[in-house]
mmCIF file with all atom_site columns, C-alpha atoms in Angstrom:
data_model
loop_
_atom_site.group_PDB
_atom_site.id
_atom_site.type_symbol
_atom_site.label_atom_id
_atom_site.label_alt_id
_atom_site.label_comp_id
_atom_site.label_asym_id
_atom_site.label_entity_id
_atom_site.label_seq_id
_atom_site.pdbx_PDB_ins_code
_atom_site.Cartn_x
_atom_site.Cartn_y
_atom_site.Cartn_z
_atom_site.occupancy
_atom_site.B_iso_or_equiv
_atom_site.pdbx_formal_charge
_atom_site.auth_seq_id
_atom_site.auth_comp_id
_atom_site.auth_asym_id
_atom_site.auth_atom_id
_atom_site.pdbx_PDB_model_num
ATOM 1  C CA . UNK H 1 1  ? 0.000  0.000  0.000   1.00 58.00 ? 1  UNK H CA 1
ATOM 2  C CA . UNK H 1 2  ? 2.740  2.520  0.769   1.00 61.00 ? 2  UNK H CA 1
ATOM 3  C CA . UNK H 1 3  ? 4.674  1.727  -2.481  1.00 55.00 ? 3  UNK H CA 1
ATOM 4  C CA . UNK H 1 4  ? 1.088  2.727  -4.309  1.00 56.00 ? 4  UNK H CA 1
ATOM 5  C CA . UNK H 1 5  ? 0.529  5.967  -2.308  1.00 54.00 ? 5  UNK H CA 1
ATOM 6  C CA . UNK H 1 6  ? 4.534  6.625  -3.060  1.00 46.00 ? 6  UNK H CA 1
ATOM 7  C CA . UNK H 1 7  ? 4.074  6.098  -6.709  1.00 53.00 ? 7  UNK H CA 1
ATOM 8  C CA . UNK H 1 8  ? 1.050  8.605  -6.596  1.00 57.00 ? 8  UNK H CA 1
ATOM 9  C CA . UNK H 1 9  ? 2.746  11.081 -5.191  1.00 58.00 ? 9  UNK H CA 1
ATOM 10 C CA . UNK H 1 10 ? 5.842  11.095 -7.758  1.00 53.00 ? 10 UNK H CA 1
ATOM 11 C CA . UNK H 1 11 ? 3.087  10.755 -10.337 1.00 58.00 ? 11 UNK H CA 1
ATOM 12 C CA . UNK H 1 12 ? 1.391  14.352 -9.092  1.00 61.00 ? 12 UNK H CA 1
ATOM 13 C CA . UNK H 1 13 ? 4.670  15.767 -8.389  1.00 59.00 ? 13 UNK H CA 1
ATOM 14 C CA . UNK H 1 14 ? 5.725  15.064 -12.039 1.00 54.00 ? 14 UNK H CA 1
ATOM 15 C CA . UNK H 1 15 ? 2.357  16.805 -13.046 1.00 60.00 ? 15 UNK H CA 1
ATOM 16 C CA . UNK H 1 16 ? 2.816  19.703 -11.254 1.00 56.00 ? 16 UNK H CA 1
ATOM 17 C CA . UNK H 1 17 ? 6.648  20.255 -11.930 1.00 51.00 ? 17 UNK H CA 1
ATOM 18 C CA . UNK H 1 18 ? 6.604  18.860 -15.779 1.00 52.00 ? 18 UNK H CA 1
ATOM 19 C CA . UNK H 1 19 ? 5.408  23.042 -17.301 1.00 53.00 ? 19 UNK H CA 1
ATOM 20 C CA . UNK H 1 20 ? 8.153  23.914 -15.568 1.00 47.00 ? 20 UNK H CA 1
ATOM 21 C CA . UNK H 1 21 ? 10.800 21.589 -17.024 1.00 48.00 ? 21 UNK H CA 1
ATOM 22 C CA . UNK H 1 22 ? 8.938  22.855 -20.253 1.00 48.00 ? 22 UNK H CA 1
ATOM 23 C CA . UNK H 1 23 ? 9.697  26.350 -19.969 1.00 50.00 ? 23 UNK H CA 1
ATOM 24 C CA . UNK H 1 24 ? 13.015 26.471 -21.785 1.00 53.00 ? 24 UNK H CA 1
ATOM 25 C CA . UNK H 1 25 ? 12.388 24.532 -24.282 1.00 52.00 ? 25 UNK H CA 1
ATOM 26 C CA . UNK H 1 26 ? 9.204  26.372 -25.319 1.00 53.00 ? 26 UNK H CA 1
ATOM 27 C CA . UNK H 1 27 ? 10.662 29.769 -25.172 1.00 68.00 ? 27 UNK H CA 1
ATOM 28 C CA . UNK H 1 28 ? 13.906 28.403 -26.972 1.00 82.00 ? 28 UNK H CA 1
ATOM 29 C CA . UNK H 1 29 ? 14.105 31.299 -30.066 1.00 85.00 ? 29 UNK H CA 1
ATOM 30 C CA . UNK H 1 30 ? 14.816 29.732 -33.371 1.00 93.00 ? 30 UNK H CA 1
ATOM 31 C CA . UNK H 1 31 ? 16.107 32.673 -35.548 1.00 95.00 ? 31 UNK H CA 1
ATOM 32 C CA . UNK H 1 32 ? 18.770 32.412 -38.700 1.00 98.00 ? 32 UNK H CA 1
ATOM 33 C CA . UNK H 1 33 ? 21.255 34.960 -38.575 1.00 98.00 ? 33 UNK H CA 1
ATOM 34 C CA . UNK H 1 34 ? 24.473 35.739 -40.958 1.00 99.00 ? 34 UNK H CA 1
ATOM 35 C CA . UNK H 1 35 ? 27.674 36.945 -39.130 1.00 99.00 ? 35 UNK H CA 1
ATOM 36 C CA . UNK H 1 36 ? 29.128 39.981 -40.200 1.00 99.00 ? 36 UNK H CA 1
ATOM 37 C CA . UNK H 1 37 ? 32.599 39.857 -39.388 1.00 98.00 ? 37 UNK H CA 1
ATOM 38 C CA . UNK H 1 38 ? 34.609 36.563 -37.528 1.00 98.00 ? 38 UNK H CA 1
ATOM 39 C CA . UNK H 1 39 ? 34.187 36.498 -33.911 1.00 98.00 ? 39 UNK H CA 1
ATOM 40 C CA . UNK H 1 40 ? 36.744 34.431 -31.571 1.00 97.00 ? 40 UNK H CA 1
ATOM 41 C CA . UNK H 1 41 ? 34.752 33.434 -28.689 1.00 94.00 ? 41 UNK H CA 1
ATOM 42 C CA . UNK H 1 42 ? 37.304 30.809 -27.768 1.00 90.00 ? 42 UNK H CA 1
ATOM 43 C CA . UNK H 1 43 ? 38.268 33.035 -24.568 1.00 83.00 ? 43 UNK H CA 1
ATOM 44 C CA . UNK H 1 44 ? 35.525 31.550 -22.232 1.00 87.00 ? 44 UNK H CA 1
ATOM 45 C CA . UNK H 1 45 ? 31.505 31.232 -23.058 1.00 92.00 ? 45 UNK H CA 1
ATOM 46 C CA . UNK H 1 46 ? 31.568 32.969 -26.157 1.00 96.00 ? 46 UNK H CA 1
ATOM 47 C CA . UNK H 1 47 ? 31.080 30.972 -29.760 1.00 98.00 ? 47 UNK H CA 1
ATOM 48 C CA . UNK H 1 48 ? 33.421 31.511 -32.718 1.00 98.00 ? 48 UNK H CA 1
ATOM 49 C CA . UNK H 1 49 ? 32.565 31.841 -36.279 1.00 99.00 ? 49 UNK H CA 1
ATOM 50 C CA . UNK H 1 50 ? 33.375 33.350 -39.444 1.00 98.00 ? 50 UNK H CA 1
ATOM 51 C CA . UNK H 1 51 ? 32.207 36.168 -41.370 1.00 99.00 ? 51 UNK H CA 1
ATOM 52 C CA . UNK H 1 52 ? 29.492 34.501 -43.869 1.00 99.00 ? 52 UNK H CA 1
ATOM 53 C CA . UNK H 1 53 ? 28.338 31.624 -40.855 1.00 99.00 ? 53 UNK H CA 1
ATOM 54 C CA . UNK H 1 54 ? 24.469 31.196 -40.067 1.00 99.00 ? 54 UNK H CA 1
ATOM 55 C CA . UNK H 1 55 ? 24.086 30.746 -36.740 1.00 99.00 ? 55 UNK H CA 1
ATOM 56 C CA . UNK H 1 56 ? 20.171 29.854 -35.117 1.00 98.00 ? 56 UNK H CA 1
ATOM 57 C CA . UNK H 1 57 ? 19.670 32.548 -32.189 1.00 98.00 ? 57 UNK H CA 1
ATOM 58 C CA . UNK H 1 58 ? 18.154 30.632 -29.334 1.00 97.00 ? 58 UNK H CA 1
ATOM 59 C CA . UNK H 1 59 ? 17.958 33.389 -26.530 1.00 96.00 ? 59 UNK H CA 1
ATOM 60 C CA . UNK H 1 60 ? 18.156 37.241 -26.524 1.00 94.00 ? 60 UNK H CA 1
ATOM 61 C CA . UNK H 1 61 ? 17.836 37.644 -22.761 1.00 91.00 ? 61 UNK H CA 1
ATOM 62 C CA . UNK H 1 62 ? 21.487 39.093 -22.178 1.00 88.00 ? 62 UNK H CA 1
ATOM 63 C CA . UNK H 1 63 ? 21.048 42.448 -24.253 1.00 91.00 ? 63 UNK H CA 1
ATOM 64 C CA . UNK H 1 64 ? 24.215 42.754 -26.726 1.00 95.00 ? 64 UNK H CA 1
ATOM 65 C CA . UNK H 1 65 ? 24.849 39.338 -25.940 1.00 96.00 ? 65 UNK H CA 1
ATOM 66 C CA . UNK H 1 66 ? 22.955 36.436 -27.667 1.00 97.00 ? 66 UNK H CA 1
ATOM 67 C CA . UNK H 1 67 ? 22.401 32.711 -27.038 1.00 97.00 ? 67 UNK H CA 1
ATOM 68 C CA . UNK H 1 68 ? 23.266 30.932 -30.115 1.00 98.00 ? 68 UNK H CA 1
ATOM 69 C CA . UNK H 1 69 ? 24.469 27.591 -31.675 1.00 98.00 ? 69 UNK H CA 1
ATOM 70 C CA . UNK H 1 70 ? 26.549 26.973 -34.394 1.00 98.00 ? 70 UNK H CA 1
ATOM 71 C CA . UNK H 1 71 ? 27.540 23.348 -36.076 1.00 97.00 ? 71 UNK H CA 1
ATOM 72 C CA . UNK H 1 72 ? 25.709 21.749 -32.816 1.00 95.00 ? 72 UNK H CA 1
ATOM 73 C CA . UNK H 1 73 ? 28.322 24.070 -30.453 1.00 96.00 ? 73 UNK H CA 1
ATOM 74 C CA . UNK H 1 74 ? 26.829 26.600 -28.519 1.00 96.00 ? 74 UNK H CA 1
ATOM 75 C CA . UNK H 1 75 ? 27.574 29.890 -26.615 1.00 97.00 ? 75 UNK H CA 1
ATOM 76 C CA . UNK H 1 76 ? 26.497 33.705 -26.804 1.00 97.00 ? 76 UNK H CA 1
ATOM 77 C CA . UNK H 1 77 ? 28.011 36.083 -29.319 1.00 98.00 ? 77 UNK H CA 1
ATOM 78 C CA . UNK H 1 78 ? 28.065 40.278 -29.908 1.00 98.00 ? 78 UNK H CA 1
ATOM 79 C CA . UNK H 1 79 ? 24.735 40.897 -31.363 1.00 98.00 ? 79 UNK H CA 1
ATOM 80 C CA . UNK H 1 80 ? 26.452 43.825 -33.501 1.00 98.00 ? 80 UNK H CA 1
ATOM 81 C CA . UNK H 1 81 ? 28.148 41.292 -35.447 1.00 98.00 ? 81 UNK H CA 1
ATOM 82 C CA . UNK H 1 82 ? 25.105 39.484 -36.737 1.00 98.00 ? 82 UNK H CA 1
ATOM 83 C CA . UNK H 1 83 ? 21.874 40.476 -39.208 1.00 98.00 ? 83 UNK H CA 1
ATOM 84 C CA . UNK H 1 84 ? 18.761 38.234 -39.233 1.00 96.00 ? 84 UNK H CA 1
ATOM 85 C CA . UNK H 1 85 ? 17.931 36.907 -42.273 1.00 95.00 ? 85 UNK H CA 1
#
């Protein structure tokens, strides 16, 4: 009986967390941009490219700074040195 009322409760729990494990992934931006000019964001959380890359944008919650990925690596890059296309 305890294992049953146990398995409820991670059931409701699961409910009641799972829009919250959803949240990223739902607000995850998916925009193409074309870099401008290279970028060498080997120096810590930044993500290099080349002048001529397309790059999705996944977040723009850091100002100047954007969330992006590039050949499945990600990190945030000058938003100056980008255009949407």
């Amino acid at each position: 009986m305890e294992v049953i009322m146990c398995m409820s409760r991670v059931s409701r729990i699961s409910q009641l967390l799972m829009p919250y494990l959803l949240h990223d992934q739902k607000d995850k931006l998916n925009i193409k941009v074309q870099a401008l000019w290279d970028f060498d964001g080997s120096g810590g959380s930044g993500l290099s490219f080349k002048a001529g890359d397309i790059l999705t944008i996944t977040s723009k919650d850091m100002g100047d700074w954007w969330d992006a990925e590039l050949d499945g690596q990600t990190g945030i890059i000058p938003s100056t040195f980008v255009e949407e296309i």
